[in-house]
Structure formats: structure tokens, C-alpha cells
mmCIF file of C-alpha atoms and ligand atoms in Angstrom:
data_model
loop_
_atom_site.group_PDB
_atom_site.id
_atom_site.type_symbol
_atom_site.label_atom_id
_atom_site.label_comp_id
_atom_site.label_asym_id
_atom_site.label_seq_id
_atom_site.Cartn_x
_atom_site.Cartn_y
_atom_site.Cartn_z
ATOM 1 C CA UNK A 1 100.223 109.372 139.987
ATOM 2 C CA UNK A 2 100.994 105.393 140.475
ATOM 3 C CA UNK A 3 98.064 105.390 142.760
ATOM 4 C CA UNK A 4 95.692 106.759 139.637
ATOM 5 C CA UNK A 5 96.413 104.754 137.521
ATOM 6 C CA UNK A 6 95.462 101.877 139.361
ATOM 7 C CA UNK A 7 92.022 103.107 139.672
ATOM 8 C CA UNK A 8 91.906 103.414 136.100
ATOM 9 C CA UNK A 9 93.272 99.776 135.668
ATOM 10 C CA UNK A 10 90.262 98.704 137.924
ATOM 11 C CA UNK A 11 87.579 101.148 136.498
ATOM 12 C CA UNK A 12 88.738 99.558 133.159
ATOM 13 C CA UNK A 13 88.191 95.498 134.245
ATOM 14 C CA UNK A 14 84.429 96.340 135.609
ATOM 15 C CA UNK A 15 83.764 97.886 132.420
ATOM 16 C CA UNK A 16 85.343 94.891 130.298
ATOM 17 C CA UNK A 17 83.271 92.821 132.813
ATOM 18 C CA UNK A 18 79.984 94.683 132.410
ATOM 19 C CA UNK A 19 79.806 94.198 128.651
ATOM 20 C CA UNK A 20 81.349 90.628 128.433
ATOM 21 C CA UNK A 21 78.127 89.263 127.513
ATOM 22 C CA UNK A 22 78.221 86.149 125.851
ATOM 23 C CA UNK A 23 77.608 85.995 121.567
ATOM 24 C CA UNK A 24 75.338 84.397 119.300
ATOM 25 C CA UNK A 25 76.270 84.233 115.315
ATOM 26 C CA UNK A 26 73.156 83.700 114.087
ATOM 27 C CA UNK A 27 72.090 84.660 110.699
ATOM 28 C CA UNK A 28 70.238 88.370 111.513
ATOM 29 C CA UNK A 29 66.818 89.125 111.377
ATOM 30 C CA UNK A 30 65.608 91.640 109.192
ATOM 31 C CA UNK A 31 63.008 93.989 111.274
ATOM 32 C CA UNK A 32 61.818 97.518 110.281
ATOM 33 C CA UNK A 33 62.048 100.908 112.538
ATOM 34 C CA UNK A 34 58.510 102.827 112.291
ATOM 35 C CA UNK A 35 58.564 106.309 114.232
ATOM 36 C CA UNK A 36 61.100 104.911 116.645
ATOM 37 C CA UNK A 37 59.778 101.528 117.499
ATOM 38 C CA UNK A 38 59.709 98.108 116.055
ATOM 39 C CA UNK A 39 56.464 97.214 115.816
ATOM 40 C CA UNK A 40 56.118 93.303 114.482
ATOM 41 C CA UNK A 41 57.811 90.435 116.563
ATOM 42 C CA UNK A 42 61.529 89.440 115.059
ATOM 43 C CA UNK A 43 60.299 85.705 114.989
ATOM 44 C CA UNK A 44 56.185 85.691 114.515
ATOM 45 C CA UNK A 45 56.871 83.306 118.122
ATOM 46 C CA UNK A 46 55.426 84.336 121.450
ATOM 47 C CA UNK A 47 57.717 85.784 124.272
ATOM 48 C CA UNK A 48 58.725 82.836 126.622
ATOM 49 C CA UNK A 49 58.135 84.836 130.406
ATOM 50 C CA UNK A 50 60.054 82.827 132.653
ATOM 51 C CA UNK A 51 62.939 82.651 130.035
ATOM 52 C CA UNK A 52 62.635 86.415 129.346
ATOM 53 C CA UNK A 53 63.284 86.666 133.197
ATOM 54 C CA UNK A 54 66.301 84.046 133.012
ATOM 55 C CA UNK A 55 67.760 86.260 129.887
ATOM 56 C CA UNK A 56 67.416 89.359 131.550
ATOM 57 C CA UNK A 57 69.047 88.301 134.969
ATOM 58 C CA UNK A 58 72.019 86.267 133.125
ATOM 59 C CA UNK A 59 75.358 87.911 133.568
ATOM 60 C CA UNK A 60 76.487 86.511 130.285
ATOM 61 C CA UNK A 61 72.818 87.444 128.293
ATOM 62 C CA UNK A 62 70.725 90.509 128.958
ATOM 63 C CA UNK A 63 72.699 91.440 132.300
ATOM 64 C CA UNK A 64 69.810 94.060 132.524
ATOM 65 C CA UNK A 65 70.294 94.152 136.361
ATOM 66 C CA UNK A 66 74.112 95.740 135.835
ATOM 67 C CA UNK A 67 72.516 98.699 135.098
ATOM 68 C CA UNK A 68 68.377 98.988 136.098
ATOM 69 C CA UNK A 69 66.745 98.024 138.757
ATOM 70 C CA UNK A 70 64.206 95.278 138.815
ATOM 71 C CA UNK A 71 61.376 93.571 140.761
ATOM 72 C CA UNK A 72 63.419 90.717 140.812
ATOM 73 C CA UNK A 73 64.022 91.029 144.979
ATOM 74 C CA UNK A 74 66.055 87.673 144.741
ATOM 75 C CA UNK A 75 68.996 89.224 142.976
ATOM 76 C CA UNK A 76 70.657 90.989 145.535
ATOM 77 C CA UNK A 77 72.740 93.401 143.012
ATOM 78 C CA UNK A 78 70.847 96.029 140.850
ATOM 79 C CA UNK A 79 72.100 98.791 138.775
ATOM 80 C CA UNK A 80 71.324 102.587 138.595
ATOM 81 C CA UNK A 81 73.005 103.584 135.538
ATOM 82 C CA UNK A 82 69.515 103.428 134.075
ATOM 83 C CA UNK A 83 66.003 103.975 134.875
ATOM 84 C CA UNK A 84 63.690 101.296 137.553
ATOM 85 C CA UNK A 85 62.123 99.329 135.145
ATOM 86 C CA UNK A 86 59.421 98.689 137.676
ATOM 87 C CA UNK A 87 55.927 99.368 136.142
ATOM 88 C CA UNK A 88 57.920 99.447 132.669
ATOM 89 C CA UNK A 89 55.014 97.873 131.362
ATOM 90 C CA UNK A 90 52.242 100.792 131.893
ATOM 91 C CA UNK A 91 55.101 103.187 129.853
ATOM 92 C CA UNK A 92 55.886 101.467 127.307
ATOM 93 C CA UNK A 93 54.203 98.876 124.310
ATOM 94 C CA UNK A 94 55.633 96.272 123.075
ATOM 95 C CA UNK A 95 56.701 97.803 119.918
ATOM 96 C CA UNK A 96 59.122 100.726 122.209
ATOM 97 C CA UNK A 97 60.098 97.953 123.699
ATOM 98 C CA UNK A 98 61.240 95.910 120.863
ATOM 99 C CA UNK A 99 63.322 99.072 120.103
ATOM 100 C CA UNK A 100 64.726 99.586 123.167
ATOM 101 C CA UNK A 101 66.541 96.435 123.214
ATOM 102 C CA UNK A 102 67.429 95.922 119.481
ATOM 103 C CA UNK A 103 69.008 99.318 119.284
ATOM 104 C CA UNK A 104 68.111 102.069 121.483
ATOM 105 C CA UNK A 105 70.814 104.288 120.049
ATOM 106 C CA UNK A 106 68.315 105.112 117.607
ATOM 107 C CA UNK A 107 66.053 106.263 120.152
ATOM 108 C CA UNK A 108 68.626 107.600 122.675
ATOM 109 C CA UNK A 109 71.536 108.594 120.481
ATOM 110 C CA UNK A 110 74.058 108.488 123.019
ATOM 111 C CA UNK A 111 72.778 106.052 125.610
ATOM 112 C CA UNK A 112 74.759 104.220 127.610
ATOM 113 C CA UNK A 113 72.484 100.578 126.965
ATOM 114 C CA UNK A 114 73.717 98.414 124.629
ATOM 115 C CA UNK A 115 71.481 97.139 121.018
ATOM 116 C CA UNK A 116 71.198 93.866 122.255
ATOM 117 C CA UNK A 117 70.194 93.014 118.756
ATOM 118 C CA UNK A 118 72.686 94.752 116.073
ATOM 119 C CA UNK A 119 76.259 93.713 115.044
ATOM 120 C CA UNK A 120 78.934 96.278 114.529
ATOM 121 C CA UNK A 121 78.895 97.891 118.051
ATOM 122 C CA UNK A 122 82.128 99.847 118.909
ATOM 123 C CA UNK A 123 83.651 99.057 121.528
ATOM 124 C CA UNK A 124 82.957 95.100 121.675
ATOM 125 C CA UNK A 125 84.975 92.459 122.763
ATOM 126 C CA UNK A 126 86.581 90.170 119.781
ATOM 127 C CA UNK A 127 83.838 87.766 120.570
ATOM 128 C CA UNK A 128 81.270 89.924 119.609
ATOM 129 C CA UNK A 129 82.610 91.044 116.286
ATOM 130 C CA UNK A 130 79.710 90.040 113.956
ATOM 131 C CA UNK A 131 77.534 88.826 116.409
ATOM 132 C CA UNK A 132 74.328 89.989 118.525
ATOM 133 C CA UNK A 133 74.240 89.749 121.995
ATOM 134 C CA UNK A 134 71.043 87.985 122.443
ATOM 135 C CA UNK A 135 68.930 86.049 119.973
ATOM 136 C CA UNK A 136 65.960 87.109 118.246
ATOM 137 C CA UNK A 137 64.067 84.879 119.997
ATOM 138 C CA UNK A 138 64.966 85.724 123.178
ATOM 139 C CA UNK A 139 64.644 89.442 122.607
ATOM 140 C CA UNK A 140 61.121 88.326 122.016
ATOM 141 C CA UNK A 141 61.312 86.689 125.735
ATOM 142 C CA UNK A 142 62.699 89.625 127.808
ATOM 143 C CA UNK A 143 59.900 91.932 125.802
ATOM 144 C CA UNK A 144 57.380 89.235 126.962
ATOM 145 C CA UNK A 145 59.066 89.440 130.571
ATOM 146 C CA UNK A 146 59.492 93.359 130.346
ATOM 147 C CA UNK A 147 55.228 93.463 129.425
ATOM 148 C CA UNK A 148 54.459 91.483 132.983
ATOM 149 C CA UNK A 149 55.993 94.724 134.741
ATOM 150 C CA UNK A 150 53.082 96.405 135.528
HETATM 151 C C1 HEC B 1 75.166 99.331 130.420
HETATM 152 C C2 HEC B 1 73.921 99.711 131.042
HETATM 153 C C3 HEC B 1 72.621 99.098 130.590
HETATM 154 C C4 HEC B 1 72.307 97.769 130.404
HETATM 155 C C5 HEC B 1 73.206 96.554 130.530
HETATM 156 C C6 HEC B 1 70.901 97.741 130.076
HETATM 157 N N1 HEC B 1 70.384 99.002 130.061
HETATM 158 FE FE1 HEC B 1 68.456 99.515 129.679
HETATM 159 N N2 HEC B 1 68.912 101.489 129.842
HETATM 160 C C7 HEC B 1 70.147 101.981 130.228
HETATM 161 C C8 HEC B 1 70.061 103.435 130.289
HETATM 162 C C9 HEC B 1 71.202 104.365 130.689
HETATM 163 C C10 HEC B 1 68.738 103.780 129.942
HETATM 164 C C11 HEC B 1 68.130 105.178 129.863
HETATM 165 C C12 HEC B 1 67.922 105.568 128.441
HETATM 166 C C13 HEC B 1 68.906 106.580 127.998
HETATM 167 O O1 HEC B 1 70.120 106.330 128.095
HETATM 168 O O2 HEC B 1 68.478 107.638 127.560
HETATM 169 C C14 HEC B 1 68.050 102.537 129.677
HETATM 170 C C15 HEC B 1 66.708 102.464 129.302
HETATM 171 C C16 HEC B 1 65.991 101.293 129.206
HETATM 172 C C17 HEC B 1 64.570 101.216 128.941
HETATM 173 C C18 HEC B 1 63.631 102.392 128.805
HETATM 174 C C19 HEC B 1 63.039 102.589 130.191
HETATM 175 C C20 HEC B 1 62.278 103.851 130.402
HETATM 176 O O3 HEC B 1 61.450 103.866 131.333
HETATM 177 O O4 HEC B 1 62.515 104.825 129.697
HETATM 178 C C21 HEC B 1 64.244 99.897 128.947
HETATM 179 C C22 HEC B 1 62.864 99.284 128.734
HETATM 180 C C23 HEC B 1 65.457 99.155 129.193
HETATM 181 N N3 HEC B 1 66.506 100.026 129.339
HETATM 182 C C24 HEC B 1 65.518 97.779 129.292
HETATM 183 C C25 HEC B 1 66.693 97.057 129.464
HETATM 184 C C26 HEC B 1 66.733 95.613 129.500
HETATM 185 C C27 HEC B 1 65.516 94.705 129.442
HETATM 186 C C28 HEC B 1 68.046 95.263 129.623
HETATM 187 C C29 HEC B 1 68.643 93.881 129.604
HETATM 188 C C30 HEC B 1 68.269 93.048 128.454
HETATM 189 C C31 HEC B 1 68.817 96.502 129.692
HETATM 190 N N4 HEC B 1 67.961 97.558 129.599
HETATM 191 C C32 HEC B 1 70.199 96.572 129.837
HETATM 192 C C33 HEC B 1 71.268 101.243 130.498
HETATM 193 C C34 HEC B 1 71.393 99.866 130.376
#
């Protein structure tokens, strides 16, 4: 019984860990859902590639790797919670994209991927309370990243 609930304990802190990303408290962007995507760009700016990248591999940012694996053979961790998003590009537009990563609880109800881009998220750290996880600006960079995986 002591021995369980040390596991739990553990389980607990990679969990805390995974999601500790780090906050912005930005005033929002307001963006519009059409069939399931988001089709126009939160910030009329183009995606930044090589920051998209940088945002996406950041523990404290997109932390994308925790969870999907990536051509990105320099990391040496990668996660399998959710899909290879090798190729990502030739599946998805930039519009499913934009989606995805704002809020892809609208798309996949109960998916395990956080909206990178909505406040009010159960189960966030006090930091987060009010706050996005990444920037509308970068979620502009990852998407502009995320469109180079072909
Ligand atoms: C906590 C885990 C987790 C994190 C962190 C995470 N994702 Fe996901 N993601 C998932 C899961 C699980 C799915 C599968 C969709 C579902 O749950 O139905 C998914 C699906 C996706 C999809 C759709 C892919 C497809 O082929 O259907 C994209 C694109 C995506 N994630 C991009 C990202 C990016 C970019 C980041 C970092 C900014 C990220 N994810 C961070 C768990 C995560």
C-alpha cells in the first residue's frame, strides 16, 4: 500500500511537470471557429519558422515533443501520447492547424493536448489562471513551423 502510493506521488510530479508551461497575460485575441478550423491568422503577421521550431521544442512554451514525435532528430526525447507529426503538413491546412493548437477540445472533445491559446483550462497551475500558454504570435510561428512538415 506505502509502496503505491509512491508511484502515485511520482506519476503526479511528471504530470505537474508536463504542463508547467510558462504564461503569457496578454490581452486575447478574438478569432472565429468555421466548421472546426480557424481559418484567418490571430495577428495578420507571417509565421516566424525557426521561432515556430524554438516554441515548439521549449519545455516551458509549446513542449510539443512531451507528447508527439518530431523530425527534430537533435532532441533526443519525443513523446507518443499523440500522433508523429511527421508529414503533418500534407494532412492538414493551415486553418486545422490554427485549431489544433488554439483549442483542439473543440475538435477532439476529450483530447489529451492542451488549447495552447484559451484561458480557463481546468486543471492549470496558479500561473496560468487567466493566461494562454503561448502568444498569438507565436501560435502563428509553430503553424508556420508545423506547414514545413511535409
Ligand atoms: C499533453 C500532450 C500533448 C502536447 C503537449 C501536445 N499535443 Fe498535440 N496532440 C496530442 C494528442 C493526444 C493528439 C491526438 C488528438 C486527439 O487527442 O484526438 C494531438 C494531436 C495533434 C495534432 C493533430 C495531428 C494529426 O495528425 O491528427 C497536431 C497538429 C498537434 N497535436 C500539434 C501539436 C503541437 C504543435 C504541439 C506543441 C505546440 C502539441 N501538439 C502539444 C497531445 C499533445
Amino acid at each position: 500500500m506505502k509502496h503505491k502510493k509512491i508511484i502515485s506521488a511520482v506519476v503526479g510530479a511528471a504530470v505537474a511537470g508536463t504542463i508547467g508551461f510558462g504564461a503569457h497575460a496578454n490581452e486575447m485575441v478574438k478569432y472565429e471557429v468555421v466548421d472546426g478550423t480557424i481559418p484567418q491568422s490571430l495577428t495578420g503577421v507571417a509565421g516566424d519558422v525557426a521561432n515556430g521550431k524554438k516554441v515548439a521544442i521549449n519545455r516551458k512554451k509549446g513542449n510539443c515533443l512531451a507528447c508527439h514525435t518530431m523530425p527534430i532528430p537533435e532532441e533526443q526525447f519525443h513523446g507518443l501520447t499523440g500522433p508523429s507529426l511527421e508529414g503533418v503538413a500534407e494532412r492538414m491546412n493551415e486553418a486545422e492547424l490554427r485549431m489544433r493548437l488554439v483549442d483542439p477540445k473543440v475538435v477532439a472533445y476529450d483530447t489529451m493536448m492542451p488549447s495552447f491559446y484559451r484561458t480557463g483550462q481546468h486543471r492549470v497551475l496558479k500561473d496560468f489562471e487567466g493566461k494562454t500558454i503561448l502568444e498569438a504570435q507565436e501560435i502563428e510561428d509553430v503553424i508556420a513551423y508545423l506547414r514545413t512538415l511535409k
